[in-house]
Amino acid sequence: MHATFAGFESRAGAITGDRRRSRYHLSLDGDWRIRLSPSPEARPQGFEQPDFDVSLWRTMKVPGILQAEGFGAPVFVGSGYPFPRNQPWIDHKRNEVASYRRDFTMPAHFAGRRLLLNVGAAGAAYYIWVNGRRVGYSEDSKLPAEFDVTAYARTGRNTVAIELYRYADGSYLEDQDFWRVNGIERSVTLYAAPATRIRDFSVEAGLDNGYRDGRLDLTVAVAGAADAVRLRATLLDGKNAVLVREATPDSARNVRIGADVPRARQWSAESPALYTLLIELLDARGRLIEAASSRIGFRTVEIAEGEVRVNGRRIMIRGVNRHEHDPRTVRIVSDATLRRDLELMKTANVNALRLSHYPNDERIYALADEIGLYVMDEANIESHGYLSLSQQNGNAPEHLLGYKPEWAAAHLDRVQRMVERDKNHPSILFWSLGNETGVGPAFEAAAKWVKTRDRTRLVSFLGWSMSGWRHPVNAYVDIFAPMYDDIEKMVDYAERGEFTQPLILCEYAHAMGNSLGNFQDYWDTIRAHRKLQGGFVWDWVDQTLIRKDARGRDYWAQGPDFANVGGDDSPVGDGVIQSDRTPNPAYFEMAKVYAPIAFERTGEGFAILNRHDHINLSRFALDWAVLEDGKESARGTLVTPQVAAGGRAPLALALPETKDPAAERIVILRARARGGAIPLVEAGHVVGWEQFALTGPRALPALFNAVGPVDQGEVLRLSAADAVLEVDKKTGLVRRYARGGTTLVTGGAPDFWRAPTDNDIGTGIPTTHAMWKHFSENRRLDALRVEGDAIVVTHGMGVGSVQMETRWTMGGDGTARADVAFVPLRDDLPDPLRVGLAFRTPPVLDRVRWYGRGPYETYVDRKTSGLFGLWSGALADQYHDYARPQESGTKQDVRWIELADARGRGFRLTGSQPLAMNALAFPYADLAQKPPGKAHSSDIRPHDEGTLLVDAAQAGVGGDTGWSLDGRPHMKYRVPLKPIRWSFTLGAAQ
């Protein structure tokens, strides 16, 4: 293995790094002939011979994933292997073999040069032939393999053949929780290198003299013919040469150059300053033999006083985990999609990326260098199936592959090759030894090798999946990287003096479906303890695939939607963005909490906090706005104070007098990026913001000229002006609330259940809390009476478990009022998921407006990002299409909501207190849980009556995990089992 670089015959070509500028690089990407065999025994033997007829075989693009192109089926496994666990053996009945062939023409000017064939990544394992002669074999599906084919290729027509196995013994180290697919995933190229060439080079670019000056240490390995050569290294800042050094190889054919760079521009995620290092191999007469270049950055990574520091400054990791995933091509991520990923990350204030759980395509490292992202590079090692076996046996070490001597070389090889390929990227701060493997001597040996090989970075490794009731620190690495530790556990670690490693969560905040609850709480805790330095959200992008249903509509497909032989029914929609790169609602919460600029109230005034680690606030502009009852009444700009990284300063803000003393007033403070402030982020983008209440909500006006109920036989009726409200005597529900003869809303049934979220299912709620679903669907009308001007309805649920009383009145203008009381009669019930009333609305009311948090859905533990204001949109757009239908669309702290038709005719529901409301364009029952593979996102379409849920309270979405009780909402975000009273009015739309 060697660093990622390309050789060029010219200085100019090397500076561009564009292989298309070279006469000596030949791409073998494109159409290959292919045949898929169900097993090794059925593979076409001898196909590698040029005279073997493949003319009737199908074609497939390389790079490409077989299963995405109809060759076999994808399999998803959350934990465990898609074949029987029996290392090192593979059950070949499930081991498909893809036979690839293509011809290429080698130009005449390649003759006499060293021919290097590079397969960027393919797996699980493959043999390769050129012109019928076997060249080699490779494993590790996420790193390149380079073959010297000088003795096999010839000028003119050549045939290359690859026999690719879906599984191999190496698959026991590739048990990541993702789609088990395969193919030739990255580019195949042929490079005609000169006889004497640059084989590899290593760059160390650190900081000296109090982090003021740069120190460059370059080692270049020369290979090939033993001609007299010298090497010239030029450091370019733009087009300007900062330094030029020359040296000759030593006896081991290594060239070593060291140089100081006074006042070097520093690289960090906030200021990703890069230089171009040009390396030229010259012959004895000074003529260019070969040139290469690398973009490098001067930065120092260290542990100092128990903290991870970059360039002497403590950093906070605001990170995400990322699989390479596309909904149509699976592992193949286009340049446009990769760029979109990084744009969305930078826009969401993400500053760090864990490449889970394998080395990624080389493109992302260069981009991370360029735009500023801290990277945790992770070896392609996960043996979750054996970790689970160990955990099932009391963490018995004999089951872990890291303890087995016969696996030691394979572990070390994968770590070494990762380091050697990626060693020159300044964005990489951490090497990770793998994921969910357990521990063992193999990992300790790998850590020792890394620390000897690379003194410029830190080593991370947990080994475990969940660490249980302990802090399993590995002394041979630099940071403690637990997975899904909750807040209390992190605080315990932070406050215990015997633990000295900084804590950076390798995974946390499991974003499966409607999730990412209590994210603000996580960061309140992280920011309160110096030993806690952030973490990586699981994860960035949903792993759904796009498939069509029986009606030809696209939906987000998961494992059970395919044959999935050897797979499981793990949900795969676990990203903060969807697989087509549309943000999920959780994305906006993450962006708000991750903001590196914040505001706070200080007595009668306000202050700004600069949470950046390296830069001041000069790149940002500040503005403010005042809302009165959700409408902007005033706005202005602020002078940005000079605030160093980590500092705070007061803001000079004089707010105007109110225009309406009774109005609810809120002030919003914002920090916006100036042009060029953040790579890939447009000028004017809001980086950080906060809202502060200046008054309380407007009081609900009293009803005037109340009218009395009238008995109409089947119903009790309240009517005034052009409005009527009828309560059905048999059910106690609203038969209709109408205005001008048009029915606007019906129902009003007591409601305690929600369509289970992925976290609800993972934590067992459909079983443990099933009585609340029963109570919502089965109620008894215990009493219906008239009290003065009121119709009083009492419903009983669960034969003496719960009672709900709704008191209906009406004013002279036709405004109806409901006063609702929830009374639990037993104290041994679990917490309800919601307490409210469920209404139905006619399909003609297809527009919605509300005053409260928005514009997307919010929940009690995920509402920090919900901006108060007046919001509106199509009713059909209020549901977010999660991979599996589930609870969605709720808005928190709603003062009022309106549903209307295209002409604005409809109704407004106004709360006496902030309520949680959910308006949807279909019956809520459409979201009910179904067996895996039986419910799809395409099932959810507007039809029949709509839904309006009016909740006094709804449980949060949780999400510390998605498979244990830890994933439930924290206690303060659950609905307490105690009496609750609330009120609201129904009136005409305004």
Tab-separated table of C-alpha atoms in Angstrom, residues 33-289:
chain	number	residue	atom	x	y	z
A	33	ARG	CA	-18.824	-8.316	-19.681
A	34	ILE	CA	-20.189	-10.188	-16.722
A	35	ARG	CA	-21.732	-13.464	-15.700
A	36	LEU	CA	-23.063	-14.222	-12.214
A	37	SER	CA	-22.880	-17.797	-10.939
A	38	PRO	CA	-24.804	-18.976	-7.869
A	39	SER	CA	-21.800	-20.771	-6.382
A	40	PRO	CA	-18.076	-21.350	-7.012
A	41	GLU	CA	-18.842	-24.789	-8.428
A	42	ALA	CA	-21.035	-23.206	-11.112
A	43	ARG	CA	-18.579	-20.504	-12.182
A	44	PRO	CA	-17.313	-20.546	-15.795
A	45	GLN	CA	-13.833	-22.003	-15.574
A	46	GLY	CA	-11.318	-20.827	-18.122
A	47	PHE	CA	-13.215	-17.609	-18.837
A	48	GLU	CA	-10.012	-15.645	-18.223
A	49	GLN	CA	-8.534	-16.927	-21.470
A	50	PRO	CA	-8.822	-14.357	-24.286
A	51	ASP	CA	-10.318	-16.915	-26.662
A	52	PHE	CA	-13.157	-17.785	-24.251
A	53	ASP	CA	-16.355	-16.464	-25.862
A	54	VAL	CA	-18.124	-13.935	-23.611
A	55	SER	CA	-19.982	-12.170	-26.432
A	56	LEU	CA	-23.375	-13.308	-25.106
A	57	TRP	CA	-22.685	-12.274	-21.541
A	58	ARG	CA	-24.417	-9.220	-20.128
A	59	THR	CA	-22.586	-5.950	-19.618
A	60	MET	CA	-22.245	-3.885	-16.465
A	61	LYS	CA	-20.634	-0.580	-15.601
A	62	VAL	CA	-17.539	-0.521	-13.417
A	63	PRO	CA	-17.522	0.892	-10.785
A	64	GLY	CA	-20.819	-0.734	-9.921
A	65	ILE	CA	-22.637	-2.860	-7.377
A	66	LEU	CA	-23.851	-6.184	-8.693
A	67	GLN	CA	-27.100	-6.275	-6.761
A	68	ALA	CA	-27.983	-2.711	-7.825
A	69	GLU	CA	-27.777	-3.847	-11.450
A	70	GLY	CA	-29.932	-6.942	-11.041
A	71	PHE	CA	-27.144	-9.459	-10.435
A	72	GLY	CA	-28.340	-11.142	-7.245
A	73	ALA	CA	-30.246	-9.569	-4.374
A	74	PRO	CA	-29.142	-7.231	-1.588
A	75	VAL	CA	-29.129	-8.540	1.966
A	76	PHE	CA	-29.298	-6.396	5.095
A	77	VAL	CA	-27.970	-7.663	8.403
A	78	GLY	CA	-27.912	-5.446	11.469
A	79	SER	CA	-25.739	-7.775	13.526
A	80	GLY	CA	-24.332	-11.107	12.455
A	81	TYR	CA	-23.305	-12.770	9.252
A	82	PRO	CA	-25.425	-13.535	6.174
A	83	PHE	CA	-23.928	-17.035	6.200
A	84	PRO	CA	-23.514	-19.617	8.978
A	85	ARG	CA	-21.038	-18.470	11.631
A	86	ASN	CA	-18.207	-20.977	11.296
A	87	GLN	CA	-14.927	-19.083	10.860
A	88	PRO	CA	-12.903	-19.277	8.758
A	89	TRP	CA	-15.197	-21.319	6.528
A	90	ILE	CA	-17.759	-19.961	4.069
A	91	ASP	CA	-20.916	-21.821	3.069
A	92	HIS	CA	-20.443	-21.744	-0.692
A	93	LYS	CA	-24.074	-22.551	-1.373
A	94	ARG	CA	-24.647	-18.827	-0.723
A	95	ASN	CA	-21.422	-17.600	-2.270
A	96	GLU	CA	-22.173	-16.084	-5.660
A	97	VAL	CA	-19.268	-15.564	-8.049
A	98	ALA	CA	-19.161	-12.729	-10.570
A	99	SER	CA	-16.912	-13.308	-13.588
A	100	TYR	CA	-15.828	-9.998	-15.177
A	101	ARG	CA	-14.086	-9.575	-18.527
A	102	ARG	CA	-13.038	-6.668	-20.671
A	103	ASP	CA	-10.529	-5.888	-23.382
A	104	PHE	CA	-8.416	-2.779	-23.533
A	105	THR	CA	-5.883	-1.383	-25.905
A	106	MET	CA	-2.503	-0.461	-24.490
A	107	PRO	CA	-0.889	2.455	-26.341
A	108	ALA	CA	2.519	1.934	-27.915
A	109	HIS	CA	4.094	4.640	-25.760
A	110	PHE	CA	3.444	2.508	-22.644
A	111	ALA	CA	6.108	0.068	-23.850
A	112	GLY	CA	9.238	-0.144	-21.725
A	113	ARG	CA	7.537	1.308	-18.649
A	114	ARG	CA	6.400	-0.304	-15.413
A	115	LEU	CA	2.688	-1.240	-15.761
A	116	LEU	CA	0.683	-0.917	-12.544
A	117	LEU	CA	-2.921	-2.102	-12.513
A	118	ASN	CA	-4.913	-0.622	-9.645
A	119	VAL	CA	-8.294	-1.949	-8.478
A	120	GLY	CA	-9.685	0.747	-6.209
A	121	ALA	CA	-11.882	-1.563	-4.139
A	122	ALA	CA	-13.685	-4.834	-4.791
A	123	GLY	CA	-14.928	-7.595	-2.611
A	124	ALA	CA	-15.148	-9.687	-0.761
A	125	ALA	CA	-12.235	-11.294	-2.622
A	126	TYR	CA	-11.049	-11.736	-6.162
A	127	TYR	CA	-8.524	-13.316	-8.496
A	128	ILE	CA	-7.232	-11.270	-11.417
A	129	TRP	CA	-5.760	-12.329	-14.768
A	130	VAL	CA	-4.228	-10.425	-17.667
A	131	ASN	CA	-4.180	-12.182	-21.038
A	132	GLY	CA	-5.078	-15.454	-19.374
A	133	ARG	CA	-2.224	-15.406	-16.860
A	134	ARG	CA	-3.068	-15.141	-13.189
A	135	VAL	CA	-1.608	-11.971	-11.704
A	136	GLY	CA	-2.807	-12.148	-8.111
A	137	TYR	CA	-5.478	-12.278	-5.449
A	138	SER	CA	-6.860	-9.679	-3.025
A	139	GLU	CA	-9.078	-9.340	0.018
A	140	ASP	CA	-10.316	-6.319	2.014
A	141	SER	CA	-13.190	-4.875	0.034
A	142	LYS	CA	-12.552	-1.239	0.991
A	143	LEU	CA	-8.939	-0.615	0.025
A	144	PRO	CA	-7.122	-0.657	-3.304
A	145	ALA	CA	-4.835	-3.394	-4.540
A	146	GLU	CA	-2.096	-2.639	-7.045
A	147	PHE	CA	-0.665	-5.316	-9.335
A	148	ASP	CA	2.514	-5.107	-11.387
A	149	VAL	CA	1.402	-6.443	-14.765
A	150	THR	CA	4.508	-5.478	-16.745
A	151	ALA	CA	5.221	-9.116	-17.546
A	152	TYR	CA	1.606	-9.831	-18.573
A	153	ALA	CA	0.370	-6.887	-20.650
A	154	ARG	CA	1.503	-5.948	-24.155
A	155	THR	CA	1.090	-3.190	-26.667
A	156	GLY	CA	-2.245	-3.446	-28.451
A	157	ARG	CA	-5.193	-5.541	-27.369
A	158	ASN	CA	-5.243	-7.068	-23.864
A	159	THR	CA	-7.798	-8.988	-21.845
A	160	VAL	CA	-8.279	-8.490	-18.113
A	161	ALA	CA	-10.458	-10.863	-16.097
A	162	ILE	CA	-11.616	-10.713	-12.489
A	163	GLU	CA	-13.302	-13.528	-10.590
A	164	LEU	CA	-15.122	-11.900	-7.696
A	165	TYR	CA	-16.454	-13.842	-4.700
A	166	ARG	CA	-19.327	-12.435	-2.683
A	167	TYR	CA	-17.948	-13.894	0.554
A	168	ALA	CA	-14.529	-15.071	1.673
A	169	ASP	CA	-12.782	-15.753	4.960
A	170	GLY	CA	-12.138	-11.990	5.122
A	171	SER	CA	-15.898	-11.478	5.341
A	172	TYR	CA	-15.657	-12.491	8.986
A	173	LEU	CA	-13.917	-9.128	9.489
A	174	GLU	CA	-16.516	-7.219	7.457
A	175	ASP	CA	-19.617	-7.712	9.604
A	176	GLN	CA	-20.751	-4.098	9.537
A	177	ASP	CA	-24.452	-3.310	9.998
A	178	PHE	CA	-25.200	-2.379	6.409
A	179	TRP	CA	-26.280	-3.830	3.101
A	180	ARG	CA	-24.289	-6.928	2.242
A	181	VAL	CA	-23.685	-6.220	-1.431
A	182	ASN	CA	-20.583	-6.431	-3.550
A	183	GLY	CA	-18.945	-5.573	-6.823
A	184	ILE	CA	-16.010	-3.627	-8.163
A	185	GLU	CA	-16.811	-0.557	-6.101
A	186	ARG	CA	-14.109	1.879	-7.169
A	187	SER	CA	-12.181	2.697	-10.310
A	188	VAL	CA	-9.833	0.367	-12.143
A	189	THR	CA	-6.826	2.086	-13.720
A	190	LEU	CA	-3.595	1.235	-15.484
A	191	TYR	CA	-0.575	3.458	-14.963
A	192	ALA	CA	2.542	3.178	-17.077
A	193	ALA	CA	5.159	4.333	-14.592
A	194	PRO	CA	8.758	5.144	-15.504
A	195	ALA	CA	11.376	2.505	-14.789
A	196	THR	CA	12.535	4.555	-11.826
A	197	ARG	CA	9.547	5.985	-10.004
A	198	ILE	CA	8.111	7.485	-6.856
A	199	ARG	CA	6.783	4.470	-4.989
A	200	ASP	CA	5.407	6.298	-1.950
A	201	PHE	CA	5.841	9.386	0.170
A	202	SER	CA	5.001	10.398	3.729
A	203	VAL	CA	4.384	13.964	4.863
A	204	GLU	CA	4.488	15.241	8.416
A	205	ALA	CA	3.466	18.893	8.563
A	206	GLY	CA	3.278	20.057	12.151
A	207	LEU	CA	3.678	23.276	14.100
A	208	ASP	CA	6.633	24.471	16.185
A	209	ASN	CA	7.582	27.430	18.338
A	210	GLY	CA	4.327	27.836	20.179
A	211	TYR	CA	2.307	26.763	17.124
A	212	ARG	CA	3.612	29.737	15.143
A	213	ASP	CA	5.863	28.088	12.562
A	214	GLY	CA	5.464	25.062	10.334
A	215	ARG	CA	7.766	22.064	10.305
A	216	LEU	CA	7.796	19.920	7.173
A	217	ASP	CA	9.274	16.409	7.209
A	218	LEU	CA	9.050	14.525	3.935
A	219	THR	CA	10.104	10.950	3.212
A	220	VAL	CA	9.955	9.696	-0.373
A	221	ALA	CA	10.491	6.047	-1.330
A	222	VAL	CA	12.041	5.537	-4.755
A	223	ALA	CA	11.561	2.238	-6.597
A	224	GLY	CA	12.569	0.629	-9.849
A	225	ALA	CA	15.852	0.878	-11.729
A	226	ALA	CA	18.806	1.896	-9.580
A	227	ASP	CA	19.676	4.947	-11.638
A	228	ALA	CA	21.296	8.013	-10.147
A	229	VAL	CA	18.423	10.347	-9.290
A	230	ARG	CA	17.656	13.252	-7.052
A	231	LEU	CA	14.427	14.585	-5.698
A	232	ARG	CA	13.145	18.134	-5.597
A	233	ALA	CA	10.337	19.159	-3.223
A	234	THR	CA	8.574	22.485	-3.740
A	235	LEU	CA	6.004	23.884	-1.311
A	236	LEU	CA	3.501	26.111	-3.081
A	237	ASP	CA	1.140	28.588	-1.467
A	238	GLY	CA	-1.128	29.165	-4.421
A	239	LYS	CA	1.346	29.822	-7.230
A	240	ASN	CA	4.090	31.092	-4.942
A	241	ALA	CA	6.933	28.792	-3.973
A	242	VAL	CA	7.385	28.993	-0.198
A	243	LEU	CA	10.410	26.719	-0.220
A	244	VAL	CA	12.379	24.435	-2.524
A	245	ARG	CA	14.583	21.598	-1.285
A	246	GLU	CA	16.564	18.896	-3.065
A	247	ALA	CA	18.109	15.640	-1.822
A	248	THR	CA	19.265	12.253	-3.052
A	249	PRO	CA	18.192	8.762	-1.949
A	250	ASP	CA	19.973	6.988	0.883
A	251	SER	CA	21.095	3.351	0.781
A	252	ALA	CA	17.514	2.208	1.363
A	253	ARG	CA	16.426	4.412	-1.564
A	254	ASN	CA	14.544	6.779	0.697
A	255	VAL	CA	14.821	10.535	0.334
A	256	ARG	CA	14.390	12.582	3.510
A	257	ILE	CA	13.815	16.324	3.490
A	258	GLY	CA	13.158	18.534	6.464
A	259	ALA	CA	12.380	22.248	6.410
A	260	ASP	CA	10.974	25.007	8.579
A	261	VAL	CA	8.153	27.214	7.276
A	262	PRO	CA	8.000	30.434	9.291
A	263	ARG	CA	4.494	31.696	10.039
A	264	ALA	CA	2.866	28.854	8.167
A	265	ARG	CA	-0.851	29.186	7.693
A	266	GLN	CA	-2.519	26.697	10.034
A	267	TRP	CA	-4.997	24.038	9.004
A	268	SER	CA	-8.100	23.410	11.112
A	269	ALA	CA	-11.702	22.540	10.385
A	270	GLU	CA	-12.545	26.234	10.790
A	271	SER	CA	-9.669	27.530	8.630
A	272	PRO	CA	-8.594	24.711	6.299
A	273	ALA	CA	-5.456	26.350	4.905
A	274	LEU	CA	-3.762	24.083	2.366
A	275	TYR	CA	-0.470	24.166	0.539
A	276	THR	CA	0.520	22.146	-2.516
A	277	LEU	CA	3.581	19.939	-2.119
A	278	LEU	CA	5.133	19.194	-5.503
A	279	ILE	CA	7.549	16.252	-5.671
A	280	GLU	CA	9.768	15.871	-8.734
A	281	LEU	CA	12.036	12.919	-9.433
A	282	LEU	CA	14.945	14.053	-11.618
A	283	ASP	CA	17.611	12.139	-13.454
A	284	ALA	CA	21.355	12.828	-13.248
A	285	ARG	CA	21.029	15.589	-15.855
A	286	GLY	CA	18.160	17.287	-14.043
A	287	ARG	CA	15.433	16.100	-16.427
A	288	LEU	CA	12.043	15.239	-15.009
A	289	ILE	CA	11.363	11.519	-14.651
